[in-house]
Amino acid sequence: ELRAVTFAYGDRAAPVVEGLDLDVPAGGHLAVVGPSGIGKSTLAGLIAGLLEPRSGEIRVCGEPVRGPGSASQAASRAGTRAASRVLIPQEAYVFSGTLADNLRYLCPVRGGGTDAGPAPVPTDAELAAAAEAMGLDALLARVGGPYAEVDPAALSAGERQLIALTRAYLSPAPVVLLDEATCHLDPAAEARAERAFARRPGTTLIVIAHRVSSARRAERVLVMDGRHTVCGRHAELLESSALYRDLAGNWSDAGPSDPALALGDTDGVHAVARPGLTGDRGHVVAYGAVGQMQAAGDLGDRGAFGGE
């Protein structure tokens, strides 16, 4: 839940997000689209807790989200809030070690966990099942199983994304934010990954989309367009939003992805160097309430929290 959220990169900077109201229900599936630099990754950073709004309130799973500068949270409560969401950026972080270590990185250690109690570490069978669901099974077989050592530099960008996506899939986080996290995958692999998250029990999925198929798979689409931000279903927006028609008409689902944000873009989150976001000159202003999201039954669709 976002209530009257305003954010700017600096005290004298113009707001990137201003007075934004948004509801995504538990189990919902939202795609976020818009021109490069309009603030899509900024919105993801706010929801994830990488950024702190100038004003307004953000709640995830009913708990208020505070930015990294907030010192008022008790450590145990902060850990519980952080465990409620996971953010995967364009350039996924993979570290040297075994594949199993990478995949279990966001899972609580045995005896740890959240207020609800400890969560068991995924078994080898669960690792294999998650890898199959996300399309990582071919890499798993090629490197020699989950306990094979992986060299991040020897992996392709798509393989690193698949590892990070499977890591998020295995995490206990109920809220998953994919910030163009499938931009190095082909359309079939992207569809497989998004549908796996949509079928994952208890998952609320927010996707920064870069192909029109991702928007079609979502229940609702948020079109960030400065002061004309709108939210609705794919078919509705094709009728009501000229920008959305333009975006949908220019996206291609037939070949390699063309991410909305190039690497190093000022509105990006660099997962390897730092979990920060730098300046964005765009404006996002909600035109009244964005709209109450309604859950539906058919969901066919940079550091993250808890460690990544």
PDB file of C-alpha atoms in Angstrom:
ATOM      1  CA  GLU A   1       0.000   0.000   0.000  1.00  0.00           C
ATOM      2  CA  LEU A   2       1.280   3.455  -0.942  1.00  0.00           C
ATOM      3  CA  ARG A   3      -0.450   6.484   0.549  1.00  0.00           C
ATOM      4  CA  ALA A   4       0.376   9.983  -0.728  1.00  0.00           C
ATOM      5  CA  VAL A   5       3.993   8.964  -1.373  1.00  0.00           C
ATOM      6  CA  THR A   6       6.360  11.710  -2.530  1.00  0.00           C
ATOM      7  CA  PHE A   7      10.041  11.229  -3.288  1.00  0.00           C
ATOM      8  CA  ALA A   8      12.808  13.410  -4.728  1.00  0.00           C
ATOM      9  CA  TYR A   9      16.554  12.918  -5.114  1.00  0.00           C
ATOM     10  CA  GLY A  10      17.591  15.779  -2.874  1.00  0.00           C
ATOM     11  CA  ASP A  11      15.942  18.526  -0.844  1.00  0.00           C
ATOM     12  CA  ARG A  12      15.815  20.960  -3.772  1.00  0.00           C
ATOM     13  CA  ALA A  13      15.101  18.438  -6.522  1.00  0.00           C
ATOM     14  CA  ALA A  14      11.746  18.187  -8.224  1.00  0.00           C
ATOM     15  CA  PRO A  15       9.753  15.138  -7.071  1.00  0.00           C
ATOM     16  CA  VAL A  16      10.106  11.956  -9.065  1.00  0.00           C
ATOM     17  CA  VAL A  17       7.083  10.495  -7.299  1.00  0.00           C
ATOM     18  CA  GLU A  18       4.477  12.875  -5.916  1.00  0.00           C
ATOM     19  CA  GLY A  19       1.329  12.070  -3.936  1.00  0.00           C
ATOM     20  CA  LEU A  20       1.147   8.516  -5.272  1.00  0.00           C
ATOM     21  CA  ASP A  21      -1.623   6.217  -3.970  1.00  0.00           C
ATOM     22  CA  LEU A  22      -1.466   2.558  -4.955  1.00  0.00           C
ATOM     23  CA  ASP A  23      -2.931  -0.705  -3.676  1.00  0.00           C
ATOM     24  CA  VAL A  24      -1.685  -4.139  -4.718  1.00  0.00           C
ATOM     25  CA  PRO A  25      -3.524  -6.876  -2.797  1.00  0.00           C
ATOM     26  CA  ALA A  26      -1.902  -9.971  -1.379  1.00  0.00           C
ATOM     27  CA  GLY A  27      -1.463 -12.398  -4.241  1.00  0.00           C
ATOM     28  CA  GLY A  28      -1.826  -9.610  -6.828  1.00  0.00           C
ATOM     29  CA  HIS A  29       0.195  -9.204 -10.011  1.00  0.00           C
ATOM     30  CA  LEU A  30       1.108  -5.699 -11.225  1.00  0.00           C
ATOM     31  CA  ALA A  31       3.198  -4.686 -14.240  1.00  0.00           C
ATOM     32  CA  VAL A  32       4.794  -1.220 -14.248  1.00  0.00           C
ATOM     33  CA  VAL A  33       5.571   0.423 -17.592  1.00  0.00           C
ATOM     34  CA  GLY A  34       6.601   3.834 -18.853  1.00  0.00           C
ATOM     35  CA  PRO A  35       9.342   5.716 -20.705  1.00  0.00           C
ATOM     36  CA  SER A  36      12.962   5.435 -19.655  1.00  0.00           C
ATOM     37  CA  GLY A  37      13.745   7.705 -16.708  1.00  0.00           C
ATOM     38  CA  ILE A  38      10.117   8.199 -15.642  1.00  0.00           C
ATOM     39  CA  GLY A  39      10.704   6.603 -12.228  1.00  0.00           C
ATOM     40  CA  LYS A  40       9.878   2.900 -12.518  1.00  0.00           C
ATOM     41  CA  SER A  41      13.006   1.739 -10.698  1.00  0.00           C
ATOM     42  CA  THR A  42      12.514   4.560  -8.204  1.00  0.00           C
ATOM     43  CA  LEU A  43       9.093   3.121  -7.394  1.00  0.00           C
ATOM     44  CA  ALA A  44      10.614  -0.352  -6.989  1.00  0.00           C
ATOM     45  CA  GLY A  45      13.287   1.079  -4.695  1.00  0.00           C
ATOM     46  CA  LEU A  46      10.675   2.787  -2.529  1.00  0.00           C
ATOM     47  CA  ILE A  47       8.605  -0.373  -2.149  1.00  0.00           C
ATOM     48  CA  ALA A  48      11.730  -2.381  -1.423  1.00  0.00           C
ATOM     49  CA  GLY A  49      12.978   0.023   1.231  1.00  0.00           C
ATOM     50  CA  LEU A  50      16.131   1.092  -0.633  1.00  0.00           C
ATOM     51  CA  LEU A  51      14.741   4.620  -0.695  1.00  0.00           C
ATOM     52  CA  GLU A  52      12.840   6.586   1.925  1.00  0.00           C
ATOM     53  CA  PRO A  53       9.969   8.808   0.774  1.00  0.00           C
ATOM     54  CA  ARG A  54      10.005  12.516   1.545  1.00  0.00           C
ATOM     55  CA  SER A  55       6.426  12.143   2.736  1.00  0.00           C
ATOM     56  CA  GLY A  56       3.630   9.611   2.742  1.00  0.00           C
ATOM     57  CA  GLU A  57       3.544   6.003   3.869  1.00  0.00           C
ATOM     58  CA  ILE A  58       4.428   2.649   2.343  1.00  0.00           C
ATOM     59  CA  ARG A  59       3.266  -0.624   3.887  1.00  0.00           C
ATOM     60  CA  VAL A  60       4.261  -4.124   2.849  1.00  0.00           C
ATOM     61  CA  CYS A  61       2.298  -6.999   4.391  1.00  0.00           C
ATOM     62  CA  GLY A  62       0.723  -4.442   6.725  1.00  0.00           C
ATOM     63  CA  GLU A  63       4.067  -3.258   8.121  1.00  0.00           C
ATOM     64  CA  PRO A  64       5.461   0.251   7.456  1.00  0.00           C
ATOM     65  CA  VAL A  65       8.522   0.341   5.203  1.00  0.00           C
ATOM     66  CA  ARG A  66      11.391   2.599   6.258  1.00  0.00           C
ATOM     67  CA  GLY A  67      14.311   3.595   4.082  1.00  0.00           C
ATOM     68  CA  PRO A  68      17.947   2.764   4.862  1.00  0.00           C
ATOM     69  CA  GLY A  69      18.393   6.050   6.727  1.00  0.00           C
ATOM     70  CA  SER A  70      15.798   5.267   9.377  1.00  0.00           C
ATOM     71  CA  ALA A  71      17.427   4.436  12.716  1.00  0.00           C
ATOM     72  CA  SER A  72      14.216   4.007  14.708  1.00  0.00           C
ATOM     73  CA  GLN A  73      13.491   0.373  13.870  1.00  0.00           C
ATOM     74  CA  ALA A  74      14.311  -2.362  16.320  1.00  0.00           C
ATOM     75  CA  ALA A  75      16.699  -4.812  14.710  1.00  0.00           C
ATOM     76  CA  SER A  76      14.385  -7.807  14.973  1.00  0.00           C
ATOM     77  CA  ARG A  77      11.441  -5.953  13.451  1.00  0.00           C
ATOM     78  CA  ALA A  78      13.613  -4.528  10.698  1.00  0.00           C
ATOM     79  CA  GLY A  79      14.742  -8.029   9.825  1.00  0.00           C
ATOM     80  CA  THR A  80      11.150  -9.226   9.681  1.00  0.00           C
ATOM     81  CA  ARG A  81      10.162  -6.368   7.356  1.00  0.00           C
ATOM     82  CA  ALA A  82      13.169  -6.960   5.117  1.00  0.00           C
ATOM     83  CA  ALA A  83      12.270 -10.639   4.814  1.00  0.00           C
ATOM     84  CA  SER A  84       8.865  -9.674   3.402  1.00  0.00           C
ATOM     85  CA  ARG A  85      10.144  -8.581  -0.009  1.00  0.00           C
ATOM     86  CA  VAL A  86      12.875  -9.393  -2.497  1.00  0.00           C
ATOM     87  CA  LEU A  87      14.061  -7.192  -5.366  1.00  0.00           C
ATOM     88  CA  ILE A  88      15.886  -8.594  -8.393  1.00  0.00           C
ATOM     89  CA  PRO A  89      17.446  -5.982 -10.730  1.00  0.00           C
ATOM     90  CA  GLN A  90      18.604  -6.082 -14.362  1.00  0.00           C
ATOM     91  CA  GLU A  91      22.164  -7.050 -13.488  1.00  0.00           C
ATOM     92  CA  ALA A  92      21.852  -9.912 -11.024  1.00  0.00           C
ATOM     93  CA  TYR A  93      24.443 -10.578  -8.334  1.00  0.00           C
ATOM     94  CA  VAL A  94      26.090 -14.011  -8.293  1.00  0.00           C
ATOM     95  CA  PHE A  95      29.030 -14.705  -5.995  1.00  0.00           C
ATOM     96  CA  SER A  96      31.856 -17.226  -6.202  1.00  0.00           C
ATOM     97  CA  GLY A  97      30.956 -20.448  -4.427  1.00  0.00           C
ATOM     98  CA  THR A  98      28.625 -23.340  -5.035  1.00  0.00           C
ATOM     99  CA  LEU A  99      25.411 -23.015  -6.948  1.00  0.00           C
ATOM    100  CA  ALA A 100      23.555 -24.229  -3.837  1.00  0.00           C
ATOM    101  CA  ASP A 101      25.116 -21.446  -1.760  1.00  0.00           C
ATOM    102  CA  ASN A 102      23.890 -18.899  -4.286  1.00  0.00           C
ATOM    103  CA  LEU A 103      20.395 -20.345  -4.429  1.00  0.00           C
ATOM    104  CA  ARG A 104      19.987 -20.594  -0.640  1.00  0.00           C
ATOM    105  CA  TYR A 105      21.437 -17.154   0.026  1.00  0.00           C
ATOM    106  CA  LEU A 106      18.088 -15.512   0.924  1.00  0.00           C
ATOM    107  CA  CYS A 107      16.802 -18.452   2.950  1.00  0.00           C
ATOM    108  CA  PRO A 108      16.878 -18.172   6.768  1.00  0.00           C
ATOM    109  CA  VAL A 109      19.370 -20.426   8.471  1.00  0.00           C
ATOM    110  CA  ARG A 110      17.853 -23.289  10.422  1.00  0.00           C
ATOM    111  CA  GLY A 111      16.773 -21.969  13.790  1.00  0.00           C
ATOM    112  CA  GLY A 112      16.402 -18.435  12.399  1.00  0.00           C
ATOM    113  CA  GLY A 113      13.446 -17.170  10.405  1.00  0.00           C
ATOM    114  CA  THR A 114      10.821 -14.552  11.130  1.00  0.00           C
ATOM    115  CA  ASP A 115       8.360 -13.927  13.953  1.00  0.00           C
ATOM    116  CA  ALA A 116       6.301 -16.852  12.647  1.00  0.00           C
ATOM    117  CA  GLY A 117       9.153 -19.215  13.460  1.00  0.00           C
ATOM    118  CA  PRO A 118      12.141 -20.745  11.689  1.00  0.00           C
ATOM    119  CA  ALA A 119      11.899 -21.603   8.026  1.00  0.00           C
ATOM    120  CA  PRO A 120      13.629 -24.814   6.935  1.00  0.00           C
ATOM    121  CA  VAL A 121      16.562 -24.577   4.555  1.00  0.00           C
ATOM    122  CA  PRO A 122      15.516 -25.858   1.097  1.00  0.00           C
ATOM    123  CA  THR A 123      16.478 -29.472   0.530  1.00  0.00           C
ATOM    124  CA  ASP A 124      18.342 -30.667  -2.554  1.00  0.00           C
ATOM    125  CA  ALA A 125      15.024 -31.886  -3.965  1.00  0.00           C
ATOM    126  CA  GLU A 126      13.491 -28.440  -3.428  1.00  0.00           C
ATOM    127  CA  LEU A 127      16.497 -26.828  -5.112  1.00  0.00           C
ATOM    128  CA  ALA A 128      16.010 -29.115  -8.105  1.00  0.00           C
ATOM    129  CA  ALA A 129      12.271 -28.400  -8.256  1.00  0.00           C
ATOM    130  CA  ALA A 130      12.843 -24.631  -8.098  1.00  0.00           C
ATOM    131  CA  ALA A 131      15.520 -24.863 -10.789  1.00  0.00           C
ATOM    132  CA  GLU A 132      13.121 -26.752 -13.053  1.00  0.00           C
ATOM    133  CA  ALA A 133      10.309 -24.265 -12.395  1.00  0.00           C
ATOM    134  CA  MET A 134      12.526 -21.290 -13.284  1.00  0.00           C
ATOM    135  CA  GLY A 135      14.323 -22.909 -16.218  1.00  0.00           C
ATOM    136  CA  LEU A 136      17.673 -23.231 -14.420  1.00  0.00           C
ATOM    137  CA  ASP A 137      17.793 -27.032 -14.698  1.00  0.00           C
ATOM    138  CA  ALA A 138      19.940 -27.004 -17.858  1.00  0.00           C
ATOM    139  CA  LEU A 139      22.624 -24.925 -16.139  1.00  0.00           C
ATOM    140  CA  LEU A 140      22.358 -27.115 -13.036  1.00  0.00           C
ATOM    141  CA  ALA A 141      23.084 -30.185 -15.157  1.00  0.00           C
ATOM    142  CA  ARG A 142      25.852 -28.484 -17.146  1.00  0.00           C
ATOM    143  CA  VAL A 143      27.876 -27.354 -14.122  1.00  0.00           C
ATOM    144  CA  GLY A 144      27.554 -30.730 -12.400  1.00  0.00           C
ATOM    145  CA  GLY A 145      24.825 -30.285  -9.805  1.00  0.00           C
ATOM    146  CA  PRO A 146      24.009 -27.904  -6.961  1.00  0.00           C
ATOM    147  CA  TYR A 147      27.347 -28.312  -5.166  1.00  0.00           C
ATOM    148  CA  ALA A 148      29.474 -27.435  -8.171  1.00  0.00           C
ATOM    149  CA  GLU A 149      31.523 -24.245  -7.891  1.00  0.00           C
ATOM    150  CA  VAL A 150      30.394 -21.399 -10.129  1.00  0.00           C
ATOM    151  CA  ASP A 151      32.511 -18.580 -11.519  1.00  0.00           C
ATOM    152  CA  PRO A 152      30.264 -15.517 -12.026  1.00  0.00           C
ATOM    153  CA  ALA A 153      32.535 -14.196 -14.795  1.00  0.00           C
ATOM    154  CA  ALA A 154      32.093 -17.423 -16.753  1.00  0.00           C
ATOM    155  CA  LEU A 155      28.297 -17.170 -16.722  1.00  0.00           C
ATOM    156  CA  SER A 156      26.228 -15.279 -19.243  1.00  0.00           C
ATOM    157  CA  ALA A 157      24.035 -12.380 -18.105  1.00  0.00           C
ATOM    158  CA  GLY A 158      20.987 -14.563 -18.686  1.00  0.00           C
ATOM    159  CA  GLU A 159      22.405 -17.388 -16.570  1.00  0.00           C
ATOM    160  CA  ARG A 160      23.140 -14.979 -13.729  1.00  0.00           C
ATOM    161  CA  GLN A 161      19.563 -13.692 -13.945  1.00  0.00           C
ATOM    162  CA  LEU A 162      18.192 -17.235 -13.774  1.00  0.00           C
ATOM    163  CA  ILE A 163      20.267 -17.933 -10.648  1.00  0.00           C
ATOM    164  CA  ALA A 164      19.019 -14.733  -8.980  1.00  0.00           C
ATOM    165  CA  LEU A 165      15.425 -15.461  -9.981  1.00  0.00           C
ATOM    166  CA  THR A 166      15.628 -18.991  -8.568  1.00  0.00           C
ATOM    167  CA  ARG A 167      17.188 -17.535  -5.387  1.00  0.00           C
ATOM    168  CA  ALA A 168      14.184 -15.211  -5.031  1.00  0.00           C
ATOM    169  CA  TYR A 169      11.784 -18.081  -5.798  1.00  0.00           C
ATOM    170  CA  LEU A 170      13.303 -20.124  -2.950  1.00  0.00           C
ATOM    171  CA  SER A 171      13.244 -17.205  -0.492  1.00  0.00           C
ATOM    172  CA  PRO A 172      10.386 -16.875   2.012  1.00  0.00           C
ATOM    173  CA  ALA A 173       9.596 -13.330   0.821  1.00  0.00           C
ATOM    174  CA  PRO A 174       5.907 -13.021  -0.158  1.00  0.00           C
ATOM    175  CA  VAL A 175       6.477  -9.815  -2.188  1.00  0.00           C
ATOM    176  CA  VAL A 176       8.659 -10.175  -5.292  1.00  0.00           C
ATOM    177  CA  LEU A 177       9.817  -7.159  -7.318  1.00  0.00           C
ATOM    178  CA  LEU A 178      11.359  -7.884 -10.723  1.00  0.00           C
ATOM    179  CA  ASP A 179      13.033  -4.705 -11.973  1.00  0.00           C
ATOM    180  CA  GLU A 180      13.558  -5.777 -15.604  1.00  0.00           C
ATOM    181  CA  ALA A 181      15.063  -8.903 -14.057  1.00  0.00           C
ATOM    182  CA  THR A 182      14.357 -10.972 -17.193  1.00  0.00           C
ATOM    183  CA  CYS A 183      15.792  -8.522 -19.731  1.00  0.00           C
ATOM    184  CA  HIS A 184      18.605 -10.942 -20.690  1.00  0.00           C
ATOM    185  CA  LEU A 185      16.224 -13.871 -21.223  1.00  0.00           C
ATOM    186  CA  ASP A 186      14.387 -14.767 -24.390  1.00  0.00           C
ATOM    187  CA  PRO A 187      10.578 -14.382 -24.403  1.00  0.00           C
ATOM    188  CA  ALA A 188       9.921 -18.065 -23.655  1.00  0.00           C
ATOM    189  CA  ALA A 189      12.304 -18.090 -20.674  1.00  0.00           C
ATOM    190  CA  GLU A 190      10.828 -14.830 -19.403  1.00  0.00           C
ATOM    191  CA  ALA A 191       7.293 -16.220 -19.616  1.00  0.00           C
ATOM    192  CA  ARG A 192       8.348 -19.384 -17.800  1.00  0.00           C
ATOM    193  CA  ALA A 193       9.927 -17.408 -14.951  1.00  0.00           C
ATOM    194  CA  GLU A 194       7.015 -14.980 -14.526  1.00  0.00           C
ATOM    195  CA  ARG A 195       4.460 -17.791 -14.575  1.00  0.00           C
ATOM    196  CA  ALA A 196       6.466 -19.695 -11.975  1.00  0.00           C
ATOM    197  CA  PHE A 197       6.302 -16.707  -9.624  1.00  0.00           C
ATOM    198  CA  ALA A 198       2.592 -16.262 -10.369  1.00  0.00           C
ATOM    199  CA  ARG A 199       1.975 -19.906  -9.348  1.00  0.00           C
ATOM    200  CA  ARG A 200       4.209 -19.645  -6.266  1.00  0.00           C
ATOM    201  CA  PRO A 201       1.861 -19.823  -3.240  1.00  0.00           C
ATOM    202  CA  GLY A 202       1.218 -16.536  -1.447  1.00  0.00           C
ATOM    203  CA  THR A 203       3.232 -14.397  -3.860  1.00  0.00           C
ATOM    204  CA  THR A 204       2.505 -10.765  -4.680  1.00  0.00           C
ATOM    205  CA  LEU A 205       4.350 -10.004  -7.923  1.00  0.00           C
ATOM    206  CA  ILE A 206       5.376  -6.557  -9.225  1.00  0.00           C
ATOM    207  CA  VAL A 207       7.160  -6.554 -12.585  1.00  0.00           C
ATOM    208  CA  ILE A 208       8.938  -3.609 -14.222  1.00  0.00           C
ATOM    209  CA  ALA A 209       8.019  -4.741 -17.722  1.00  0.00           C
ATOM    210  CA  HIS A 210      10.030  -4.411 -20.931  1.00  0.00           C
ATOM    211  CA  ARG A 211       7.926  -6.635 -23.191  1.00  0.00           C
ATOM    212  CA  VAL A 212       4.238  -6.260 -23.876  1.00  0.00           C
ATOM    213  CA  SER A 213       3.716  -9.943 -23.042  1.00  0.00           C
ATOM    214  CA  SER A 214       4.726  -9.217 -19.414  1.00  0.00           C
ATOM    215  CA  ALA A 215       2.036  -6.553 -19.241  1.00  0.00           C
ATOM    216  CA  ARG A 216      -0.553  -8.912 -20.765  1.00  0.00           C
ATOM    217  CA  ARG A 217       0.226 -11.541 -18.137  1.00  0.00           C
ATOM    218  CA  ALA A 218      -0.405  -9.100 -15.273  1.00  0.00           C
ATOM    219  CA  GLU A 219      -3.789  -8.461 -13.649  1.00  0.00           C
ATOM    220  CA  ARG A 220      -3.212  -4.707 -13.773  1.00  0.00           C
ATOM    221  CA  VAL A 221      -0.730  -2.396 -15.464  1.00  0.00           C
ATOM    222  CA  LEU A 222       0.529   0.855 -13.946  1.00  0.00           C
ATOM    223  CA  VAL A 223       1.493   3.309 -16.708  1.00  0.00           C
ATOM    224  CA  MET A 224       3.887   5.918 -15.342  1.00  0.00           C
ATOM    225  CA  ASP A 225       3.481   9.022 -17.473  1.00  0.00           C
ATOM    226  CA  GLY A 226       4.264  12.074 -15.379  1.00  0.00           C
ATOM    227  CA  ARG A 227       1.065  13.751 -14.245  1.00  0.00           C
ATOM    228  CA  HIS A 228      -1.070  11.387 -16.321  1.00  0.00           C
ATOM    229  CA  THR A 229      -0.255   8.136 -14.485  1.00  0.00           C
ATOM    230  CA  VAL A 230      -3.011   5.555 -14.979  1.00  0.00           C
ATOM    231  CA  CYS A 231      -3.669   1.997 -13.855  1.00  0.00           C
ATOM    232  CA  GLY A 232      -5.897  -0.623 -15.452  1.00  0.00           C
ATOM    233  CA  ARG A 233      -6.080  -3.862 -17.355  1.00  0.00           C
ATOM    234  CA  HIS A 234      -4.136  -4.357 -20.576  1.00  0.00           C
ATOM    235  CA  ALA A 235      -7.195  -4.184 -22.826  1.00  0.00           C
ATOM    236  CA  GLU A 236      -8.586  -1.150 -21.001  1.00  0.00           C
ATOM    237  CA  LEU A 237      -5.323   0.760 -21.324  1.00  0.00           C
ATOM    238  CA  LEU A 238      -5.058   0.059 -25.035  1.00  0.00           C
ATOM    239  CA  GLU A 239      -8.321   2.003 -25.333  1.00  0.00           C
ATOM    240  CA  SER A 240      -7.667   4.758 -22.790  1.00  0.00           C
ATOM    241  CA  SER A 241      -3.906   5.479 -22.792  1.00  0.00           C
ATOM    242  CA  ALA A 242      -2.122   6.830 -25.858  1.00  0.00           C
ATOM    243  CA  LEU A 243       1.252   6.246 -24.188  1.00  0.00           C
ATOM    244  CA  TYR A 244       0.417   2.628 -23.434  1.00  0.00           C
ATOM    245  CA  ARG A 245      -0.693   2.056 -27.029  1.00  0.00           C
ATOM    246  CA  ASP A 246       2.595   3.556 -28.182  1.00  0.00           C
ATOM    247  CA  LEU A 247       4.665   1.423 -25.789  1.00  0.00           C
ATOM    248  CA  ALA A 248       2.776  -1.747 -26.693  1.00  0.00           C
ATOM    249  CA  GLY A 249       3.120  -1.010 -30.393  1.00  0.00           C
ATOM    250  CA  ASN A 250       6.881  -0.556 -30.175  1.00  0.00           C
ATOM    251  CA  TRP A 251       7.667  -3.531 -27.920  1.00  0.00           C
ATOM    252  CA  SER A 252       8.632  -6.787 -29.594  1.00  0.00           C
ATOM    253  CA  ASP A 253       8.004 -10.236 -28.137  1.00  0.00           C
ATOM    254  CA  ALA A 254       9.723 -12.041 -30.991  1.00  0.00           C
ATOM    255  CA  GLY A 255      13.400 -11.483 -30.267  1.00  0.00           C
ATOM    256  CA  PRO A 256      15.938 -10.381 -27.678  1.00  0.00           C
ATOM    257  CA  SER A 257      14.793  -7.924 -25.074  1.00  0.00           C
ATOM    258  CA  ASP A 258      15.459  -4.217 -25.399  1.00  0.00           C
ATOM    259  CA  PRO A 259      15.388  -3.109 -21.737  1.00  0.00           C
ATOM    260  CA  ALA A 260      13.771   0.226 -21.041  1.00  0.00           C
ATOM    261  CA  LEU A 261      16.795   1.176 -18.935  1.00  0.00           C
ATOM    262  CA  ALA A 262      20.295   0.753 -20.278  1.00  0.00           C
ATOM    263  CA  LEU A 263      23.001  -0.320 -17.865  1.00  0.00           C
ATOM    264  CA  GLY A 264      24.282   2.646 -15.959  1.00  0.00           C
ATOM    265  CA  ASP A 265      21.046   4.594 -16.436  1.00  0.00           C
ATOM    266  CA  THR A 266      20.521   7.158 -13.698  1.00  0.00           C
ATOM    267  CA  ASP A 267      17.252   5.485 -12.721  1.00  0.00           C
ATOM    268  CA  GLY A 268      18.848   2.071 -12.224  1.00  0.00           C
ATOM    269  CA  VAL A 269      19.848   0.039  -9.222  1.00  0.00           C
ATOM    270  CA  HIS A 270      23.361  -1.358  -9.536  1.00  0.00           C
ATOM    271  CA  ALA A 271      23.291  -4.573  -7.553  1.00  0.00           C
ATOM    272  CA  VAL A 272      27.014  -5.252  -7.622  1.00  0.00           C
ATOM    273  CA  ALA A 273      28.475  -1.887  -6.720  1.00  0.00           C
ATOM    274  CA  ARG A 274      25.854  -0.639  -4.299  1.00  0.00           C
ATOM    275  CA  PRO A 275      22.153  -0.932  -3.402  1.00  0.00           C
ATOM    276  CA  GLY A 276      21.531   2.731  -4.236  1.00  0.00           C
ATOM    277  CA  LEU A 277      19.612   4.778  -6.744  1.00  0.00           C
ATOM    278  CA  THR A 278      20.866   8.042  -8.163  1.00  0.00           C
ATOM    279  CA  GLY A 279      19.179  11.038  -9.724  1.00  0.00           C
ATOM    280  CA  ASP A 280      16.125  10.818 -11.908  1.00  0.00           C
ATOM    281  CA  ARG A 281      14.705  13.908 -13.543  1.00  0.00           C
ATOM    282  CA  GLY A 282      11.291  12.415 -14.279  1.00  0.00           C
ATOM    283  CA  HIS A 283       8.086  13.242 -12.458  1.00  0.00           C
ATOM    284  CA  VAL A 284       5.438  10.766 -11.353  1.00  0.00           C
ATOM    285  CA  VAL A 285       2.214  12.199 -10.054  1.00  0.00           C
ATOM    286  CA  ALA A 286      -0.817  10.060  -9.382  1.00  0.00           C
ATOM    287  CA  TYR A 287      -3.960  11.537 -10.889  1.00  0.00           C
ATOM    288  CA  GLY A 288      -6.023  10.874  -7.794  1.00  0.00           C
ATOM    289  CA  ALA A 289      -5.976   7.323  -6.475  1.00  0.00           C
ATOM    290  CA  VAL A 290      -4.352   4.888  -8.889  1.00  0.00           C
ATOM    291  CA  GLY A 291      -7.081   2.395  -8.086  1.00  0.00           C
ATOM    292  CA  GLN A 292      -7.840  -0.513  -5.823  1.00  0.00           C
ATOM    293  CA  MET A 293      -6.391  -3.685  -7.251  1.00  0.00           C
ATOM    294  CA  GLN A 294      -8.634  -6.721  -7.348  1.00  0.00           C
ATOM    295  CA  ALA A 295      -7.230 -10.214  -7.017  1.00  0.00           C
ATOM    296  CA  ALA A 296      -8.005 -12.632  -9.843  1.00  0.00           C
ATOM    297  CA  GLY A 297      -7.770 -16.374 -10.026  1.00  0.00           C
ATOM    298  CA  ASP A 298      -5.771 -16.749 -13.264  1.00  0.00           C
ATOM    299  CA  LEU A 299      -2.332 -15.193 -12.914  1.00  0.00           C
ATOM    300  CA  GLY A 300      -0.766 -17.236 -15.768  1.00  0.00           C
ATOM    301  CA  ASP A 301       2.236 -14.774 -15.687  1.00  0.00           C
ATOM    302  CA  ARG A 302      19.400  -4.454  -7.058  1.00  0.00           C
ATOM    303  CA  GLY A 303      20.716  -6.007  -3.496  1.00  0.00           C
ATOM    304  CA  ALA A 304      17.563  -7.552  -2.383  1.00  0.00           C
ATOM    305  CA  PHE A 305      16.375  -8.092   1.129  1.00  0.00           C
ATOM    306  CA  GLY A 306      17.548 -10.667   3.563  1.00  0.00           C
ATOM    307  CA  GLY A 307      21.001 -10.429   2.024  1.00  0.00           C
ATOM    308  CA  GLU A 308      21.154 -10.017  -1.742  1.00  0.00           C
TER     309      GLU A 308
END
